[in-house]
Coordinates of C-alpha atoms in Angstrom, one line a residue:
M20 CA 34.5 -45.5 77.4
K21 CA 33.4 -49.0 78.0
L22 CA 31.1 -51.0 80.1
V23 CA 32.8 -53.6 82.4
Q24 CA 31.8 -55.8 85.2
P25 CA 33.2 -54.7 88.6
S26 CA 36.5 -56.1 89.6
K27 CA 38.6 -56.2 92.8
E28 CA 41.1 -54.0 91.0
M29 CA 38.9 -51.3 90.7
E30 CA 38.7 -50.5 94.6
K31 CA 40.1 -46.9 94.4
H32 CA 37.7 -45.9 91.7
F33 CA 34.8 -47.2 93.6
I34 CA 35.7 -45.4 96.9
N35 CA 36.1 -42.1 94.6
M36 CA 32.5 -42.6 93.3
A37 CA 31.1 -43.4 96.7
T38 CA 32.8 -40.0 97.8
D39 CA 31.3 -38.2 95.2
Y40 CA 27.8 -39.2 96.4
R41 CA 28.7 -38.7 100.0
V42 CA 29.9 -35.1 99.3
A43 CA 26.5 -34.5 97.5
N44 CA 24.7 -35.8 100.5
E45 CA 23.2 -38.8 98.5
S46 CA 23.1 -42.1 100.4
R47 CA 24.1 -44.3 97.4
Y48 CA 27.2 -46.6 97.9
Q49 CA 27.6 -45.2 101.5
L50 CA 28.4 -48.8 102.6
A51 CA 31.9 -48.1 101.5
F52 CA 32.5 -46.0 104.7
K53 CA 31.3 -48.6 107.0
E54 CA 34.0 -49.9 109.3
D55 CA 33.4 -53.3 108.4
F56 CA 33.2 -52.8 104.6
I57 CA 35.5 -55.1 102.6
F58 CA 35.6 -54.4 99.0
T59 CA 36.5 -57.7 97.9
T60 CA 33.5 -59.2 99.6
Y61 CA 31.3 -56.5 98.0
I62 CA 32.6 -57.7 94.6
E63 CA 32.0 -61.4 95.5
K64 CA 28.6 -60.4 96.2
L65 CA 27.9 -58.8 93.0
I66 CA 29.2 -61.9 91.1
K67 CA 27.0 -64.2 93.2
E68 CA 23.9 -62.0 92.3
S69 CA 24.6 -62.4 88.7
K70 CA 24.7 -66.2 89.2
E71 CA 21.4 -66.3 91.2
E72 CA 23.5 -67.3 94.4
N73 CA 22.5 -66.2 98.0
L74 CA 19.8 -63.6 96.7
K75 CA 17.5 -62.4 99.1
P76 CA 13.7 -63.2 99.0
G77 CA 12.0 -61.6 96.3
Y78 CA 15.2 -60.6 94.4
V79 CA 16.1 -61.7 90.9
P80 CA 19.6 -62.3 89.5
S81 CA 21.1 -59.2 88.1
T82 CA 24.5 -58.2 86.6
T83 CA 26.0 -55.0 87.5
Y84 CA 28.0 -52.9 85.0
W85 CA 30.3 -49.8 85.5
L86 CA 30.6 -47.4 82.9
I87 CA 34.3 -46.3 83.0
N88 CA 36.6 -44.1 81.0
D89 CA 40.2 -44.6 79.9
C90 CA 41.6 -44.0 83.4
G91 CA 39.1 -46.3 84.9
K92 CA 36.8 -43.5 86.5
I93 CA 33.5 -44.9 87.2
L94 CA 31.1 -42.7 85.2
G95 CA 27.8 -44.8 85.9
V96 CA 26.5 -47.8 87.4
S97 CA 23.8 -50.3 85.8
R98 CA 22.1 -53.3 87.0
L99 CA 20.6 -55.3 84.6
R100 CA 17.9 -57.9 86.0
H101 CA 17.8 -61.1 84.1
Y102 CA 13.9 -61.4 84.3
L103 CA 11.2 -59.7 86.1
A104 CA 9.6 -60.8 89.4
P105 CA 6.0 -59.6 89.8
H106 CA 7.0 -56.5 91.8
L107 CA 9.5 -55.5 89.3
E108 CA 6.8 -55.6 86.5
V109 CA 5.2 -52.5 88.2
E110 CA 8.2 -50.7 89.4
G111 CA 12.1 -51.3 88.9
G112 CA 12.1 -53.0 85.7
H113 CA 14.7 -54.7 84.0
I114 CA 17.4 -52.0 84.1
G115 CA 18.3 -49.7 87.1
Y116 CA 21.1 -47.1 86.7
D117 CA 22.8 -44.1 88.4
V118 CA 25.4 -41.6 87.5
P119 CA 27.5 -40.1 90.2
P120 CA 26.7 -36.4 90.9
T121 CA 29.7 -34.7 89.4
E122 CA 29.2 -36.6 86.1
R123 CA 25.5 -35.9 85.5
M124 CA 24.2 -33.9 82.5
K125 CA 27.2 -35.0 80.5
G126 CA 25.6 -37.6 78.4
Y127 CA 26.9 -40.6 80.5
G128 CA 23.6 -41.7 81.5
T129 CA 22.5 -42.2 77.8
I130 CA 25.6 -44.0 77.0
L131 CA 25.4 -46.1 80.1
L132 CA 21.9 -47.3 79.2
K133 CA 22.7 -47.9 75.5
F134 CA 25.7 -50.2 76.4
T135 CA 23.3 -51.9 79.2
L136 CA 20.6 -52.5 76.5
E137 CA 23.4 -54.1 74.2
K138 CA 23.9 -56.5 77.0
A139 CA 20.3 -57.1 77.6
K140 CA 20.4 -58.2 73.7
E141 CA 23.2 -60.4 74.3
M142 CA 21.4 -62.1 76.9
G143 CA 18.7 -62.8 74.7
M144 CA 16.1 -60.2 75.7
K145 CA 13.6 -58.8 73.2
E146 CA 12.1 -56.1 75.2
V147 CA 13.0 -54.3 78.5
L148 CA 11.0 -52.5 81.0
I149 CA 12.6 -49.5 82.5
T150 CA 11.0 -47.3 85.2
C151 CA 11.9 -43.9 86.7
D152 CA 10.3 -41.4 89.2
T153 CA 8.0 -39.2 87.0
D154 CA 9.5 -36.1 88.4
N155 CA 13.1 -37.4 87.5
V156 CA 13.3 -35.5 83.9
G157 CA 16.8 -36.3 83.6
S158 CA 16.3 -40.0 83.8
A159 CA 13.1 -39.9 81.5
K160 CA 15.2 -38.1 78.8
I161 CA 18.0 -41.0 79.1
I162 CA 15.4 -43.5 78.4
T163 CA 13.6 -41.8 75.7
N164 CA 17.0 -41.1 74.0
N165 CA 17.3 -44.8 73.9
D166 CA 14.1 -45.4 72.2
G167 CA 12.0 -45.8 75.4
I168 CA 8.2 -45.9 74.7
F169 CA 6.2 -44.4 77.5
E170 CA 3.5 -47.0 78.5
N171 CA 2.0 -45.4 81.7
E172 CA 2.3 -43.7 85.3
I173 CA 1.6 -45.6 88.3
I174 CA 1.8 -44.7 92.1
S175 CA 4.6 -46.6 93.8
Y176 CA 3.2 -48.7 96.5
E177 CA 6.7 -48.2 98.2
S178 CA 7.3 -44.6 98.1
G179 CA 4.0 -43.2 97.0
K180 CA 5.6 -41.3 94.3
K181 CA 4.5 -41.3 90.6
V182 CA 6.5 -43.6 88.6
S183 CA 6.7 -43.7 84.8
R184 CA 7.0 -47.0 82.9
Y185 CA 8.8 -47.3 79.6
W186 CA 9.4 -50.3 77.2
V187 CA 12.6 -50.5 74.8
S188 CA 12.4 -52.9 72.1
I189 CA 15.9 -54.5 71.6
E190 CA 15.2 -57.1 68.7

């Protein structure tokens, strides 16, 4: 397994991952099924986001990574935000991640976050904020498996749900 940045050659694997979410009735990556979806444009957008180009207001630069196996199958996706905007200090944090439905509970989330924390360290980060919905026990376990220290619980001003905030020291 390795962590890679998305590339134009991985379209088949991306569509397979998006299909996995669709079959599970989850909304992630459903843009792949829109009539006007062009994969190369999507990849170019991700690259621009990592270079702080064409960001939507309130967004910060972020680098997207895919955890893949030896066959190129996408086992997880992470987004490493280069710094925190004020709203991300409350909810969202430095790292967001997701694991396709059929790949959950296999340890890939823990590996994905571990590798993403290594990328954060390479970027010079010393401490990383990671948040998850308090009722997402699996995500909380992934964070604590990577030395996440619980700071507090807040109520999301977007969803109204309880959100747990964790810090990981990566010095």
